[in-house]
């Protein structure tokens, strides 16, 4: 099925560990983004990309890195996990010609840092 | 930065009742969107609004883009149990910013 695929669905990390959250979409969307969702705070933008080779920071970028080597993939890297990064992470994509239709979201990655 | 204030934070209603929630901002947006999130899933788009004053319906849902471009509301008529979830407003001007969500509980 076409859409945004996130892996893993659940992850537990120890403080200081690194990991990569994977995001892939098969809709040929140029625009992809990462959000984190915390209770009572809605979704906050971490990083976004307007196309392969182009990334930019969002609202809460510290502690996260991204890259966009292909249109399909937009991984999010945590270099040294901290308990403050415990959250649910959503990847989303959109085609610029269909901007008004809103994002397509993945089903999320629930990350716990202990 | 662009901040969206969404209210109420939560609602407990009886099946069949109407629901109203809104979003306000100190910044203007050129698109307002309303999403619903079910447990364990990502948000799903309900309604998109593209210009000030626009009123759009999607079944029992009606949303409006405020004429100042700084607010929007969502109404749900004759609520049913499957309306349960978290509703988010989102404003787009460049990137997209989200409200904190309204958690809706519908009692049968």
XYZ file of C-alpha atoms in Angstrom:
222
model
C 0.000 0.000 0.000
C 1.219 3.488 -0.837
C 2.035 5.669 2.115
C 4.646 6.568 4.704
C 6.395 3.679 6.439
C 8.201 4.151 9.728
C 10.415 1.648 11.501
C 10.753 0.576 14.211
C 7.361 1.013 15.843
C 8.806 0.807 19.369
C 12.325 1.328 20.699
C 13.980 1.534 24.105
C 17.415 3.142 24.323
C 19.858 3.753 27.115
C 21.090 7.289 27.661
C 24.003 7.983 25.348
C 23.122 5.351 22.766
C 22.622 6.284 19.148
C 20.018 5.089 16.701
C 18.322 5.917 13.419
C 14.587 6.122 12.928
C 13.694 5.113 9.400
C 11.095 6.764 7.196
C 10.232 5.841 3.619
C 7.473 6.972 1.281
C 6.529 5.625 -2.127
C 4.356 8.521 -3.320
C 7.194 10.501 -4.933
C 6.639 13.313 -2.446
C 9.313 15.983 -2.460
C 8.566 17.391 0.995
C 9.210 15.243 4.067
C 9.382 16.149 7.713
C 9.853 14.749 11.199
C 7.686 15.667 14.165
C 7.752 14.655 17.790
C 4.586 14.374 19.833
C 4.599 14.930 23.563
C 1.574 14.997 25.890
C -0.141 18.367 25.900
C 2.208 19.831 23.294
C 0.861 18.608 19.997
C 3.310 17.913 17.198
C 6.531 19.875 16.985
C 8.637 20.051 13.853
C 12.184 18.672 14.224
C 13.633 18.773 10.702
C 12.240 18.920 7.212
C 13.395 18.453 3.648
C 12.042 20.032 0.471
C 13.814 17.528 -1.763
C 16.764 15.168 -2.104
C 19.942 16.772 -0.839
C 18.129 19.604 0.973
C 17.319 19.649 4.677
C 16.525 22.350 7.191
C 15.826 22.746 10.870
C 12.382 23.014 12.360
C 11.214 24.121 15.773
C 13.130 21.618 17.962
C 16.199 20.365 16.018
C 18.741 20.001 18.821
C 19.955 16.449 19.353
C 18.768 15.233 15.958
C 20.394 14.906 12.542
C 18.809 14.173 9.183
C 19.889 13.520 5.631
C 18.005 13.121 2.370
C 20.004 11.178 -0.195
C 16.924 9.950 -2.068
C 13.385 11.214 -2.583
C 12.005 8.116 -0.859
C 13.963 8.055 2.402
C 14.363 10.550 5.227
C 16.069 8.979 8.278
C 16.269 10.724 11.640
C 19.387 10.128 13.721
C 19.829 10.478 17.444
C 23.576 10.672 18.055
C 23.480 10.473 21.865
C 20.030 9.760 23.227
C 18.771 11.665 26.266
C 15.687 11.032 28.434
C 14.235 14.308 27.113
C 14.005 12.627 23.725
C 11.458 10.133 25.008
C 8.525 10.805 22.703
C 6.475 9.537 19.802
C 8.040 10.437 16.467
C 6.075 10.909 13.269
C 7.372 11.185 9.755
C 5.199 12.941 7.196
C 5.348 13.737 3.517
C 3.513 15.887 1.017
C 3.602 16.671 -2.672
C 4.116 20.408 -3.224
C 1.385 20.519 -5.864
C -1.052 19.079 -3.349
C 0.041 21.173 -0.391
C -3.523 21.989 0.538
C -4.329 18.350 1.059
C -2.124 18.173 4.110
C 0.514 15.732 5.122
C 0.421 11.966 4.955
C 1.730 10.691 8.279
C 3.409 7.436 9.190
C 2.074 5.424 12.109
C 4.815 6.636 14.445
C 7.806 5.367 16.418
C 7.444 5.302 20.196
C 10.886 5.917 21.693
C 11.781 5.564 25.361
C 15.193 6.665 26.614
C 16.110 5.327 30.051
C 7.651 31.436 16.482
C 4.205 30.557 15.314
C 2.144 29.273 18.227
C -1.294 27.734 17.954
C -3.620 27.776 20.937
C -6.194 25.026 20.681
C -9.164 24.700 23.005
C -10.612 22.968 24.802
C -7.906 20.511 25.835
C -10.470 17.772 26.390
C -14.182 17.183 26.043
C -16.491 14.553 27.491
C -19.811 14.460 25.677
C -22.841 12.260 25.252
C -23.461 10.465 21.988
C -25.628 12.631 19.763
C -24.333 15.944 21.086
C -22.617 18.530 18.916
C -18.957 19.415 19.460
C -17.077 22.626 18.834
C -13.340 23.275 19.126
C -11.145 26.097 17.925
C -7.630 27.252 17.270
C -6.163 30.727 17.498
C -2.767 32.148 16.682
C -0.887 35.416 16.881
C 0.423 34.725 13.380
C -1.443 34.474 10.105
C -1.601 31.294 8.082
C -2.459 30.701 4.449
C -3.845 27.222 5.087
C -5.671 25.771 8.068
C -6.093 22.030 8.461
C -7.841 19.762 10.920
C -6.564 16.270 11.699
C -7.822 13.372 13.783
C -5.531 10.913 15.525
C -6.646 7.486 16.698
C -4.608 5.660 19.388
C -1.352 4.225 18.045
C -1.740 5.879 14.669
C -0.563 9.001 12.919
C -2.892 11.965 12.343
C -5.271 11.736 9.399
C -6.467 14.806 7.527
C -10.161 15.673 7.990
C -10.584 19.087 6.396
C -8.318 21.596 4.656
C -9.154 25.316 4.354
C -7.391 27.524 1.848
C -8.723 31.064 2.166
C -10.006 33.462 4.771
C -13.710 33.110 5.452
C -13.962 29.705 3.828
C -16.495 27.317 5.353
C -16.088 23.653 4.417
C -17.988 20.517 5.383
C -17.037 16.861 5.336
C -20.021 14.788 6.393
C -20.853 15.716 9.984
C -17.749 17.905 10.226
C -17.702 21.617 9.435
C -14.677 23.876 9.669
C -14.086 27.546 8.988
C -11.016 29.609 8.172
C -11.263 32.841 10.177
C -11.343 36.096 8.226
C -8.311 37.408 10.122
C -6.405 34.270 9.004
C -5.423 33.791 12.660
C -8.102 31.350 13.749
C -10.204 28.375 12.747
C -12.926 26.238 14.286
C -14.153 22.687 13.823
C -17.686 21.534 14.582
C -18.857 17.936 14.759
C -22.593 17.408 14.679
C -24.492 14.477 16.214
C -21.396 12.805 17.663
C -21.012 9.035 17.554
C -18.678 6.725 19.535
C -16.163 6.440 16.674
C -15.561 10.204 16.880
C -13.387 9.463 19.915
C -9.788 10.565 19.416
C -7.508 13.559 19.467
C -8.248 16.398 17.071
C -5.445 18.681 15.973
C -5.563 21.976 14.180
C -2.607 22.887 11.994
C -1.632 26.119 10.298
C 0.605 26.330 7.306
C 2.734 29.283 6.243
C 5.836 27.637 4.856
C 6.136 24.762 7.270
C 3.209 23.443 9.288
C 2.580 24.071 12.993
C 0.159 22.092 15.146
C -2.049 22.879 18.087
C -1.750 20.788 21.271
C -4.888 18.841 20.435
C -8.403 18.354 21.785
C -9.065 14.923 23.298
C -12.668 13.931 22.619
C -14.485 11.254 24.610
C -17.984 10.230 23.542
C -20.154 8.350 26.020
C -22.746 6.050 24.467
